[in-house]
CSV table of C-alpha atoms in Angstrom, one decimal:
chain,number,residue,atom,x,y,z
A,21,MET,CA,-25.8,4.1,53.1
A,22,GLY,CA,-25.0,3.9,49.4
A,23,THR,CA,-21.9,5.1,47.7
A,24,ASP,CA,-21.4,6.5,44.3
A,25,THR,CA,-18.8,5.0,41.9
A,26,VAL,CA,-16.5,7.6,40.6
A,27,ARG,CA,-14.8,6.8,37.3
A,28,THR,CA,-11.3,8.1,37.0
A,29,ALA,CA,-9.0,8.2,34.1
A,30,PRO,CA,-6.2,5.6,34.2
A,31,PRO,CA,-2.8,6.7,35.4
A,32,ALA,CA,-0.5,8.2,32.8
A,33,ASP,CA,1.8,5.2,32.9
A,34,GLU,CA,-1.1,2.7,32.5
A,35,SER,CA,-2.5,4.8,29.6
A,36,ALA,CA,1.0,4.8,27.9
A,37,SER,CA,1.2,1.1,28.4
A,38,ARG,CA,-2.1,0.5,26.7
A,39,ARG,CA,-1.1,2.8,23.9
A,40,ARG,CA,2.2,0.9,23.4
A,41,ARG,CA,0.3,-2.4,23.4
A,42,GLU,CA,-2.0,-1.1,20.6
A,43,GLN,CA,0.9,0.3,18.7
A,44,HIS,CA,2.7,-3.0,18.7
A,45,GLY,CA,-0.4,-4.8,17.6
A,46,TRP,CA,-0.8,-2.2,14.8
A,47,TYR,CA,2.7,-2.8,13.6
A,48,VAL,CA,2.0,-6.5,13.2
A,49,TYR,CA,-0.8,-6.0,10.7
A,50,ASP,CA,1.9,-4.4,8.4
A,51,TRP,CA,4.0,-7.4,9.1
A,52,ALA,CA,1.1,-9.6,8.1
A,53,CYS,CA,-0.2,-8.0,4.9
A,54,SER,CA,3.0,-6.6,3.4
A,55,VAL,CA,4.1,-10.1,2.4
A,56,TYR,CA,1.2,-10.0,-0.1
A,57,SER,CA,2.5,-6.8,-1.6
A,58,THR,CA,6.0,-8.1,-1.8
A,59,SER,CA,5.9,-11.7,-2.7
A,60,VAL,CA,2.6,-11.7,-4.7
A,61,LEU,CA,2.2,-8.3,-6.3
A,62,THR,CA,5.8,-7.3,-6.7
A,63,VAL,CA,7.7,-10.5,-7.4
A,64,PHE,CA,5.8,-13.6,-8.5
A,65,LEU,CA,2.3,-12.9,-9.8
A,66,GLY,CA,3.2,-10.4,-12.6
A,67,PRO,CA,5.7,-12.6,-14.5
A,68,TYR,CA,3.8,-15.8,-13.7
A,69,LEU,CA,0.3,-14.5,-14.7
A,70,THR,CA,1.9,-13.0,-17.9
A,71,GLU,CA,3.2,-16.4,-18.8
A,72,ILE,CA,-0.1,-18.1,-18.2
A,73,ALA,CA,-1.8,-15.4,-20.3
A,74,LYS,CA,0.7,-16.0,-23.1
A,75,SER,CA,0.0,-19.7,-23.0
A,76,ALA,CA,-3.7,-19.0,-23.5
A,77,ALA,CA,-3.1,-16.4,-26.2
A,78,ASP,CA,-4.0,-16.8,-29.9
A,79,GLY,CA,-1.6,-16.7,-32.7
A,80,ASP,CA,-1.3,-12.9,-32.6
A,81,GLY,CA,-0.5,-12.9,-28.9
A,82,TYR,CA,-3.9,-11.8,-27.7
A,83,VAL,CA,-6.3,-13.1,-25.0
A,84,HIS,CA,-10.0,-12.3,-25.1
A,85,PRO,CA,-11.6,-11.9,-21.7
A,86,LEU,CA,-15.3,-11.0,-22.2
A,87,GLY,CA,-14.5,-10.9,-25.9
A,88,ILE,CA,-12.1,-8.0,-25.6
A,89,PRO,CA,-8.8,-8.4,-27.4
A,90,ILE,CA,-5.9,-7.7,-25.0
A,91,SER,CA,-2.2,-8.3,-25.5
A,92,ALA,CA,-1.1,-11.1,-23.2
A,93,GLY,CA,1.8,-9.0,-22.1
A,94,SER,CA,-0.6,-6.3,-20.8
A,95,PHE,CA,-3.1,-8.5,-19.0
A,96,PHE,CA,-1.5,-8.3,-15.6
A,97,ALA,CA,-1.3,-4.5,-15.8
A,98,TYR,CA,-5.0,-4.3,-16.8
A,99,ALA,CA,-6.0,-6.7,-14.0
A,100,VAL,CA,-4.3,-4.4,-11.5
A,101,SER,CA,-6.2,-1.4,-12.9
A,102,ALA,CA,-9.5,-3.4,-12.6
A,103,SER,CA,-8.7,-4.2,-9.0
A,104,VAL,CA,-8.2,-0.6,-8.2
A,105,ILE,CA,-11.5,0.4,-9.7
A,106,VAL,CA,-13.3,-2.3,-7.5
A,107,SER,CA,-11.3,-1.0,-4.5
A,108,VAL,CA,-12.6,2.6,-5.1
A,109,LEU,CA,-16.2,1.3,-5.1
A,110,VAL,CA,-16.0,-0.6,-1.8
A,111,MET,CA,-13.6,1.6,0.3
A,112,PRO,CA,-16.1,4.4,1.1
A,113,LEU,CA,-18.5,1.8,2.4
A,114,ALA,CA,-15.9,0.4,4.8
A,115,GLY,CA,-14.8,3.8,6.0
A,116,ALA,CA,-18.3,4.9,6.7
A,117,ALA,CA,-19.2,1.7,8.5
A,118,ALA,CA,-16.1,2.0,10.7
A,119,ASP,CA,-17.0,5.6,11.7
A,120,ARG,CA,-20.7,4.9,12.1
A,121,THR,CA,-20.4,1.8,14.3
A,122,GLY,CA,-16.9,2.2,15.8
A,123,ARG,CA,-16.5,-1.5,15.2
A,124,LYS,CA,-13.3,-1.5,13.2
A,125,LYS,CA,-11.9,-4.9,14.2
A,126,PRO,CA,-14.7,-6.9,12.6
A,127,LEU,CA,-14.3,-4.9,9.4
A,128,LEU,CA,-10.5,-5.4,9.5
A,129,ALA,CA,-11.0,-9.2,10.1
A,130,VAL,CA,-13.4,-9.7,7.2
A,131,ALA,CA,-11.2,-7.7,4.7
A,132,ALA,CA,-8.0,-9.4,5.9
A,133,TYR,CA,-9.4,-13.0,5.7
A,134,VAL,CA,-11.1,-12.5,2.3
A,135,GLY,CA,-7.8,-11.2,1.0
A,136,ALA,CA,-5.8,-14.0,2.6
A,137,ALA,CA,-8.1,-16.7,1.3
A,138,SER,CA,-8.1,-15.4,-2.3
A,139,THR,CA,-4.3,-15.2,-2.1
A,140,ALA,CA,-4.0,-18.7,-0.8
A,141,GLY,CA,-6.3,-19.7,-3.7
A,142,MET,CA,-3.5,-18.7,-6.1
A,143,PHE,CA,-2.0,-22.1,-5.6
A,144,PHE,CA,-4.5,-23.4,-8.2
A,145,LEU,CA,-3.2,-21.1,-10.9
A,146,ASP,CA,-1.7,-23.4,-13.6
A,147,GLY,CA,-2.2,-24.2,-17.3
A,148,ASP,CA,-4.0,-21.4,-19.0
A,149,ARG,CA,-6.2,-20.2,-16.1
A,150,TYR,CA,-5.4,-16.5,-16.6
A,151,LEU,CA,-9.0,-15.5,-15.9
A,152,LEU,CA,-8.9,-17.2,-12.5
A,153,GLY,CA,-5.6,-15.4,-11.8
A,154,GLY,CA,-7.1,-12.0,-12.8
A,155,LEU,CA,-10.2,-12.7,-10.6
A,156,LEU,CA,-8.1,-13.6,-7.5
A,157,LEU,CA,-5.9,-10.6,-8.1
A,158,ILE,CA,-8.9,-8.3,-8.1
A,159,VAL,CA,-10.4,-9.8,-4.9
A,160,SER,CA,-7.2,-9.9,-3.0
A,161,ASN,CA,-6.1,-6.4,-4.0
A,162,ALA,CA,-9.5,-4.9,-3.2
A,163,SER,CA,-9.5,-6.7,0.2
A,164,LEU,CA,-6.1,-5.3,1.0
A,165,ALA,CA,-7.3,-1.8,0.1
A,166,VAL,CA,-10.4,-2.1,2.4
A,167,SER,CA,-8.3,-3.4,5.3
A,168,MET,CA,-5.9,-0.5,4.9
A,169,VAL,CA,-8.7,2.0,5.3
A,170,VAL,CA,-9.5,0.5,8.7
A,171,TYR,CA,-5.8,0.0,9.6
A,172,ASN,CA,-4.7,3.5,8.8
A,173,SER,CA,-7.7,5.0,10.6
A,174,TYR,CA,-6.3,3.7,13.9
A,175,LEU,CA,-3.1,5.8,13.6
A,176,PRO,CA,-4.6,9.1,15.1
A,177,GLN,CA,-6.2,7.1,17.9
A,178,ILE,CA,-3.1,5.1,19.0
A,179,ALA,CA,-0.4,7.8,18.6
A,180,PRO,CA,-0.3,11.5,19.7
A,181,PRO,CA,0.8,14.0,17.2
A,182,GLN,CA,4.4,14.1,18.2
A,183,GLU,CA,4.7,10.3,17.8
A,184,ARG,CA,3.0,9.7,14.5
A,185,ASP,CA,6.0,10.1,12.1
A,186,ALA,CA,7.9,7.5,14.2
A,187,VAL,CA,4.9,5.1,14.7
A,188,SER,CA,4.0,5.2,11.0
A,189,SER,CA,7.6,4.7,10.0
A,190,ARG,CA,7.9,1.7,12.3
A,191,GLY,CA,4.8,0.2,10.8
A,192,TRP,CA,6.3,0.4,7.3
A,193,ALA,CA,9.6,-1.0,8.7
A,194,PHE,CA,7.8,-4.0,10.2
A,195,GLY,CA,6.1,-4.6,6.8
A,196,TYR,CA,9.4,-4.5,4.8
A,197,ALA,CA,11.2,-6.7,7.4
A,198,ALA,CA,8.5,-9.3,7.0
A,199,GLY,CA,8.7,-9.1,3.2
A,200,ALA,CA,12.4,-9.6,3.3
A,201,LEU,CA,12.1,-12.6,5.6
A,202,VAL,CA,9.5,-14.4,3.5
A,203,LEU,CA,11.4,-13.6,0.3
A,204,VAL,CA,14.5,-15.4,1.7
A,205,ALA,CA,12.3,-18.5,2.2
A,206,ASN,CA,10.8,-18.0,-1.3
A,207,LEU,CA,14.3,-17.7,-2.9
A,208,VAL,CA,15.4,-20.9,-1.2
A,209,LEU,CA,12.3,-22.8,-2.4
A,210,PHE,CA,12.5,-21.4,-5.9
A,211,LEU,CA,16.2,-22.0,-6.5
A,212,ALA,CA,16.2,-25.5,-4.9
A,213,HIS,CA,12.8,-26.6,-6.1
A,214,ASP,CA,14.3,-29.8,-7.5
A,215,THR,CA,15.7,-30.7,-4.1
A,216,PHE,CA,12.2,-30.3,-2.6
A,217,GLY,CA,10.7,-32.5,-5.3
A,218,VAL,CA,8.5,-29.8,-7.0
A,219,SER,CA,8.5,-28.2,-10.4
A,220,GLU,CA,9.4,-24.5,-10.9
A,221,SER,CA,5.8,-23.5,-11.5
A,222,THR,CA,4.7,-25.4,-8.4
A,223,ALA,CA,7.3,-23.6,-6.4
A,224,VAL,CA,5.9,-20.3,-7.6
A,225,ARG,CA,2.4,-21.3,-6.7
A,226,ILE,CA,3.5,-22.4,-3.2
A,227,CYS,CA,5.2,-18.9,-2.8
A,228,LEU,CA,2.0,-17.2,-3.8
A,229,ALA,CA,-0.3,-19.3,-1.5
A,230,SER,CA,2.1,-19.0,1.4
A,231,ALA,CA,1.7,-15.2,1.4
A,232,GLY,CA,-2.1,-15.7,2.0
A,233,VAL,CA,-1.4,-18.2,4.9
A,234,TRP,CA,1.1,-15.7,6.5
A,235,TRP,CA,-1.4,-12.8,6.1
A,236,GLY,CA,-4.2,-14.7,7.8
A,237,ALA,CA,-2.0,-16.1,10.6
A,238,PHE,CA,-0.4,-12.9,11.8
A,239,THR,CA,-3.7,-10.9,11.5
A,240,LEU,CA,-4.7,-12.6,14.7
A,241,VAL,CA,-2.3,-10.4,16.7
A,242,PRO,CA,-3.7,-7.0,15.8
A,243,LEU,CA,-7.2,-8.4,16.2
A,244,ARG,CA,-6.3,-9.2,19.8
A,245,ARG,CA,-4.5,-6.0,20.7
A,246,LEU,CA,-6.4,-3.2,18.9
A,247,ARG,CA,-9.4,-1.7,20.6
A,248,ASP,CA,-12.7,-0.4,19.3
A,249,ARG,CA,-13.9,3.0,20.4
A,250,LYS,CA,-17.4,4.2,21.1
A,251,VAL,CA,-18.8,6.7,18.6
A,252,PRO,CA,-21.0,9.7,19.4
A,253,PRO,CA,-24.7,9.3,18.5
A,254,SER,CA,-24.3,12.2,16.1
A,255,ARG,CA,-22.2,10.1,13.8
A,256,ALA,CA,-24.2,6.9,14.1
A,257,SER,CA,-26.5,7.6,11.2
A,258,ALA,CA,-23.9,8.2,8.4
A,259,ARG,CA,-24.0,5.5,5.8
A,260,GLY,CA,-22.0,4.4,2.8
A,261,TRP,CA,-21.9,6.6,-0.2
A,262,ARG,CA,-24.0,9.2,1.5
A,263,GLN,CA,-21.2,9.4,4.1
A,264,LEU,CA,-18.6,9.7,1.3
A,265,ALA,CA,-20.5,12.6,-0.2
A,266,SER,CA,-20.7,14.2,3.3
A,267,THR,CA,-17.0,13.7,3.7
A,268,VAL,CA,-16.2,15.4,0.4
A,269,ARG,CA,-18.5,18.3,1.3
A,270,ASP,CA,-16.7,18.5,4.7
A,271,MET,CA,-13.3,18.5,3.0
A,272,ARG,CA,-14.4,21.5,0.9
A,273,ARG,CA,-14.1,23.4,4.2
A,274,HIS,CA,-10.5,22.1,4.4
A,275,PRO,CA,-9.2,22.9,0.9
A,276,HIS,CA,-5.5,22.4,1.9
A,277,THR,CA,-6.3,18.9,3.0
A,278,LEU,CA,-7.8,18.3,-0.5
A,279,SER,CA,-4.7,19.8,-2.1
A,280,PHE,CA,-2.5,17.4,-0.2
A,281,LEU,CA,-4.8,14.5,-1.3
A,282,LEU,CA,-4.5,15.5,-4.9
A,283,ALA,CA,-0.7,15.7,-4.7
A,284,TYR,CA,-0.6,12.3,-2.9
A,285,LEU,CA,-3.0,10.8,-5.5
A,286,VAL,CA,-0.6,11.7,-8.3
A,287,TYR,CA,2.8,10.8,-6.9
A,288,ASN,CA,1.6,7.7,-5.1
A,289,ASP,CA,0.2,6.3,-8.4
A,290,GLY,CA,3.7,6.4,-9.7
A,291,VAL,CA,5.0,4.5,-6.6
A,292,GLN,CA,2.3,1.9,-6.8
A,293,THR,CA,2.8,1.3,-10.5
A,294,VAL,CA,6.6,0.9,-10.0
A,295,ILE,CA,5.9,-1.7,-7.2
A,296,SER,CA,3.5,-3.7,-9.3
A,297,GLN,CA,5.3,-3.5,-12.7
A,298,ALA,CA,9.0,-3.6,-11.8
A,299,SER,CA,9.2,-7.4,-12.0
A,300,VAL,CA,7.5,-7.5,-15.4
A,301,TYR,CA,10.0,-4.9,-16.6
A,302,GLY,CA,12.9,-6.9,-15.3
A,303,SER,CA,11.8,-10.2,-16.7
A,304,GLU,CA,10.3,-9.1,-20.1
A,305,GLU,CA,12.5,-6.1,-21.1
A,306,LEU,CA,15.8,-6.8,-19.3
A,307,GLY,CA,15.6,-10.6,-19.7
A,308,LEU,CA,16.4,-11.2,-16.0
A,309,GLY,CA,15.6,-14.5,-14.4
A,310,GLN,CA,13.2,-15.0,-11.5
A,311,SER,CA,16.0,-15.6,-9.0
A,312,THR,CA,17.6,-12.3,-10.0
A,313,LEU,CA,14.2,-10.5,-9.5
A,314,ILE,CA,13.8,-12.1,-6.1
A,315,VAL,CA,17.2,-11.0,-5.0
A,316,ALA,CA,16.5,-7.4,-6.3
A,317,VAL,CA,13.2,-7.2,-4.4
A,318,LEU,CA,14.9,-8.6,-1.3
A,319,LEU,CA,17.4,-5.8,-1.6
A,320,VAL,CA,14.5,-3.4,-1.8
A,321,GLN,CA,12.9,-4.8,1.4
A,322,VAL,CA,16.1,-4.7,3.4
A,323,LEU,CA,17.0,-1.1,2.4
A,324,ALA,CA,13.3,0.0,2.8
A,325,VAL,CA,13.5,-0.9,6.5
A,326,ALA,CA,16.5,1.3,7.0
A,327,GLY,CA,15.1,3.9,4.6
A,328,ALA,CA,11.8,4.2,6.4
A,329,LEU,CA,13.5,4.6,9.8
A,330,ALA,CA,16.1,7.0,8.5
A,331,MET,CA,13.5,9.2,6.7
A,332,GLY,CA,11.5,9.2,10.0
A,333,ARG,CA,14.6,10.7,11.7
A,334,LEU,CA,15.1,13.2,8.8
A,335,ALA,CA,11.5,14.3,9.3
A,336,ARG,CA,12.2,15.2,12.9
A,337,THR,CA,15.0,17.5,11.7
A,338,TYR,CA,13.6,18.9,8.4
A,339,GLY,CA,9.9,18.2,8.7
A,340,ALA,CA,7.8,15.6,6.9
A,341,LYS,CA,6.9,17.7,3.9
A,342,ARG,CA,10.5,18.6,3.0
A,343,THR,CA,11.6,15.0,3.5
A,344,ILE,CA,8.8,13.7,1.2
A,345,LEU,CA,9.7,16.3,-1.4
A,346,GLY,CA,13.3,15.1,-1.3
A,347,SER,CA,12.1,11.5,-1.8
A,348,LEU,CA,10.2,12.5,-4.9
A,349,VAL,CA,13.3,14.0,-6.4
A,350,ALA,CA,15.1,10.7,-5.7
A,351,TRP,CA,12.2,8.8,-7.3
A,352,THR,CA,12.4,10.9,-10.4
A,353,VAL,CA,16.1,10.3,-10.9
A,354,THR,CA,15.9,6.6,-10.1
A,355,ILE,CA,13.0,5.8,-12.5
A,356,GLY,CA,14.5,8.0,-15.2
A,357,ALA,CA,17.7,6.0,-14.9
A,358,GLY,CA,15.7,2.8,-15.2
A,359,PHE,CA,15.0,3.6,-18.9
A,360,PHE,CA,18.7,3.2,-19.7
A,361,LEU,CA,19.4,-0.1,-17.9
A,362,PRO,CA,21.2,-2.5,-20.2
A,363,ALA,CA,19.5,-5.9,-20.8
A,364,GLY,CA,21.0,-8.9,-19.2
A,365,ALA,CA,22.9,-6.9,-16.6
A,366,PRO,CA,21.7,-7.7,-13.1
A,367,VAL,CA,24.2,-5.5,-11.3
A,368,TRP,CA,22.6,-2.3,-12.7
A,369,PHE,CA,19.1,-3.7,-11.9
A,370,PHE,CA,20.4,-4.2,-8.3
A,371,VAL,CA,21.6,-0.6,-8.2
A,372,LEU,CA,18.1,0.6,-9.3
A,373,ALA,CA,16.5,-1.6,-6.7
A,374,ALA,CA,18.8,-0.1,-4.0
A,375,GLY,CA,17.7,3.4,-5.0
A,376,ILE,CA,14.0,2.4,-4.9
A,377,GLY,CA,14.4,0.7,-1.5
A,378,LEU,CA,16.0,3.8,0.2
A,379,VAL,CA,13.1,6.0,-0.6
A,380,LEU,CA,10.1,3.6,-0.9
A,381,GLY,CA,9.2,3.1,2.8
A,382,GLY,CA,9.9,6.6,4.0
A,383,SER,CA,7.9,8.4,1.3
A,384,GLN,CA,4.8,6.2,2.1
A,385,ALA,CA,5.2,6.3,5.9
A,386,LEU,CA,5.6,10.0,6.1
A,387,SER,CA,2.7,10.7,3.7
A,388,ARG,CA,0.5,8.7,6.0
A,389,SER,CA,1.6,10.4,9.2
A,390,LEU,CA,1.5,13.8,7.5
A,391,PHE,CA,-2.1,13.2,6.5
A,392,SER,CA,-3.1,12.1,10.0
A,393,HIS,CA,-2.4,15.7,11.1
A,394,LEU,CA,-4.9,17.0,8.6
A,395,VAL,CA,-7.8,14.9,9.8
A,396,PRO,CA,-10.5,16.5,12.0
A,397,ALA,CA,-10.9,14.6,15.3
A,398,GLY,CA,-13.6,12.0,15.2
A,399,LYS,CA,-13.5,11.6,11.4
A,400,GLU,CA,-10.5,9.3,11.1
A,401,ALA,CA,-12.0,6.4,9.2
A,402,GLU,CA,-14.0,8.4,6.7
A,403,TYR,CA,-11.0,10.7,6.0
A,404,PHE,CA,-8.7,7.7,5.7
A,405,SER,CA,-11.2,6.2,3.3
A,406,ALA,CA,-10.7,9.3,1.2
A,407,TYR,CA,-6.9,8.9,1.7
A,408,GLU,CA,-7.1,5.3,0.5
A,409,ILE,CA,-9.1,6.4,-2.5
A,410,SER,CA,-6.3,8.8,-3.2
A,411,ASP,CA,-3.9,5.9,-2.6
A,412,ARG,CA,-5.8,3.6,-4.9
A,413,GLY,CA,-8.2,5.9,-6.7
A,414,MET,CA,-5.9,7.0,-9.5
A,415,ALA,CA,-3.6,4.0,-9.1
A,416,TRP,CA,-5.5,2.4,-12.0
A,417,LEU,CA,-4.1,5.1,-14.2
A,418,GLY,CA,-0.4,4.2,-13.9
A,419,PRO,CA,-0.8,0.5,-14.7
A,420,LEU,CA,-3.3,1.5,-17.5
A,421,ILE,CA,-0.8,3.9,-19.0
A,422,PHE,CA,2.0,1.3,-18.5
A,423,GLY,CA,-0.1,-1.4,-20.3
A,424,LEU,CA,-1.3,0.9,-23.1
A,425,THR,CA,2.2,2.2,-23.7
A,426,TYR,CA,3.5,-1.4,-24.1
A,427,GLN,CA,0.6,-2.4,-26.3
A,428,LEU,CA,1.2,0.6,-28.6
A,429,THR,CA,5.0,0.6,-28.7
A,430,GLY,CA,5.9,-3.0,-27.8
A,431,SER,CA,8.6,-1.5,-25.4
A,432,TYR,CA,8.6,-1.8,-21.6
A,433,ARG,CA,11.3,0.9,-21.6
A,434,ASP,CA,8.8,3.5,-22.9
A,435,ALA,CA,6.3,2.2,-20.4
A,436,ILE,CA,8.6,2.6,-17.4
A,437,VAL,CA,9.8,6.1,-18.3
A,438,SER,CA,6.2,7.4,-18.7
A,439,LEU,CA,6.0,7.1,-14.9
A,440,VAL,CA,8.4,9.9,-14.3
A,441,ALA,CA,5.6,12.4,-14.9
A,442,PHE,CA,3.7,11.2,-11.8
A,443,PHE,CA,6.6,12.1,-9.6
A,444,VAL,CA,7.3,15.5,-11.2
A,445,ILE,CA,3.7,16.6,-11.1
A,446,GLY,CA,3.3,15.3,-7.6
A,447,PHE,CA,6.3,17.3,-6.4
A,448,VAL,CA,4.9,20.5,-7.8
A,449,LEU,CA,1.5,19.9,-6.3
A,450,LEU,CA,2.8,19.0,-2.8
A,451,ALA,CA,5.3,21.9,-2.8
A,452,ARG,CA,2.3,24.3,-3.0
A,453,VAL,CA,0.4,22.9,0.0
A,454,PRO,CA,0.7,25.0,3.2
A,455,VAL,CA,0.7,22.1,5.6
A,456,ARG,CA,0.9,24.2,8.8
A,457,GLN,CA,-2.2,26.1,7.8
A,458,ALA,CA,-3.9,22.9,6.8
A,459,ILE,CA,-3.3,21.4,10.3
A,460,HIS,CA,-4.5,24.5,12.0
A,461,ASP,CA,-7.7,24.5,9.8
A,462,ALA,CA,-8.4,20.9,10.8
A,463,GLY,CA,-8.4,22.0,14.5
A,464,ASN,CA,-5.3,20.0,15.4
A,465,PRO,CA,-2.1,21.1,17.3
A,466,VAL,CA,0.7,22.1,14.9
A,467,PRO,CA,4.0,20.2,15.6
A,468,ASP,CA,7.2,22.1,15.9
A,469,ARG,CA,8.5,20.3,12.8
A,470,ILE,CA,6.1,19.4,10.0
């Protein structure tokens, strides 16, 4: 006599254990890839690539990629803008593929290892190879963007609504902790390069390449712990740009979600531009040495860990929206004060770095967790693709304005103060978004504090 096999849901404690295991693996991807953002994009590559471009420049200080005259001092900012444009072109394809197939881990693996390999290839930047540097920057930045589409889309699947602010904040904290740890090693190598028997430029190239090795090595952990989910047949036919068009049409039914994305697009462009251009501002305008910049960014990393966790706690009391609005006020004051920093005075640059660190992690983490509440169930990857496009989609504009302002005025002070507008406009736009109604319209439960 045969028996039927009855499938039962796992016990609650087993389900919670699986969820914690995935969350811990998810944190480790931030630990893996954030070193690129810190050591490469924020500290070393900007000043180093600018010097390489200057060594290749003509008598008027211009380089000529593709025959286009560009100020050597603006080349890095323009390369960042180009990488963002490439990112915007490929992210919708990644988001649609993740939702269509449910196979997120292979997509995460490909994006992560292409990015890690191109970052490791920065070891070969020397002489006047500024074009190679620009190309590797574009590939690595675009790969990071694609991997973050997939990575962020896991958040609604691994954390219930009441946990998302905390889980998102912990992810950012892991990333900043890794950035701080690796920067300490970078600082030792850079300051004692003679002791290690290498030149200063070789030490910089080792620091750049080591970020790629770190990224690739620690990506193994999330690839082991995160799980792919089956997708309903109704979503199996969506493809690429057609899926993006469908997502945009679907978002028109959720206008408040679109309003949040617009606000995030604006203020996050300011955040991303500060991250990528701060070291150039410190070295070129304020005349600070590389060791001073490393210490300043290390200070940002340490305080960003505490800031991300503290703002996660503030969000439980005051709600994510109010906490983000408060952080935008702090960003406005901090960047405005940056215009008045005296040259050759590292102490005041450290004060500016401390202000940035306290609000950096929290504003990004809470924006991600707040958006996760606005995503209709089953559309995580495609909506987070749109989120990453908002993250990266106008992030070309900040560096472009920064580069153009410098090219037109010859002053990095004018360039840095132009970024204040992104935070002011973003504040106004976010303040107008009724987030509770947006969550309700998306069909999700509304937390007590949001």
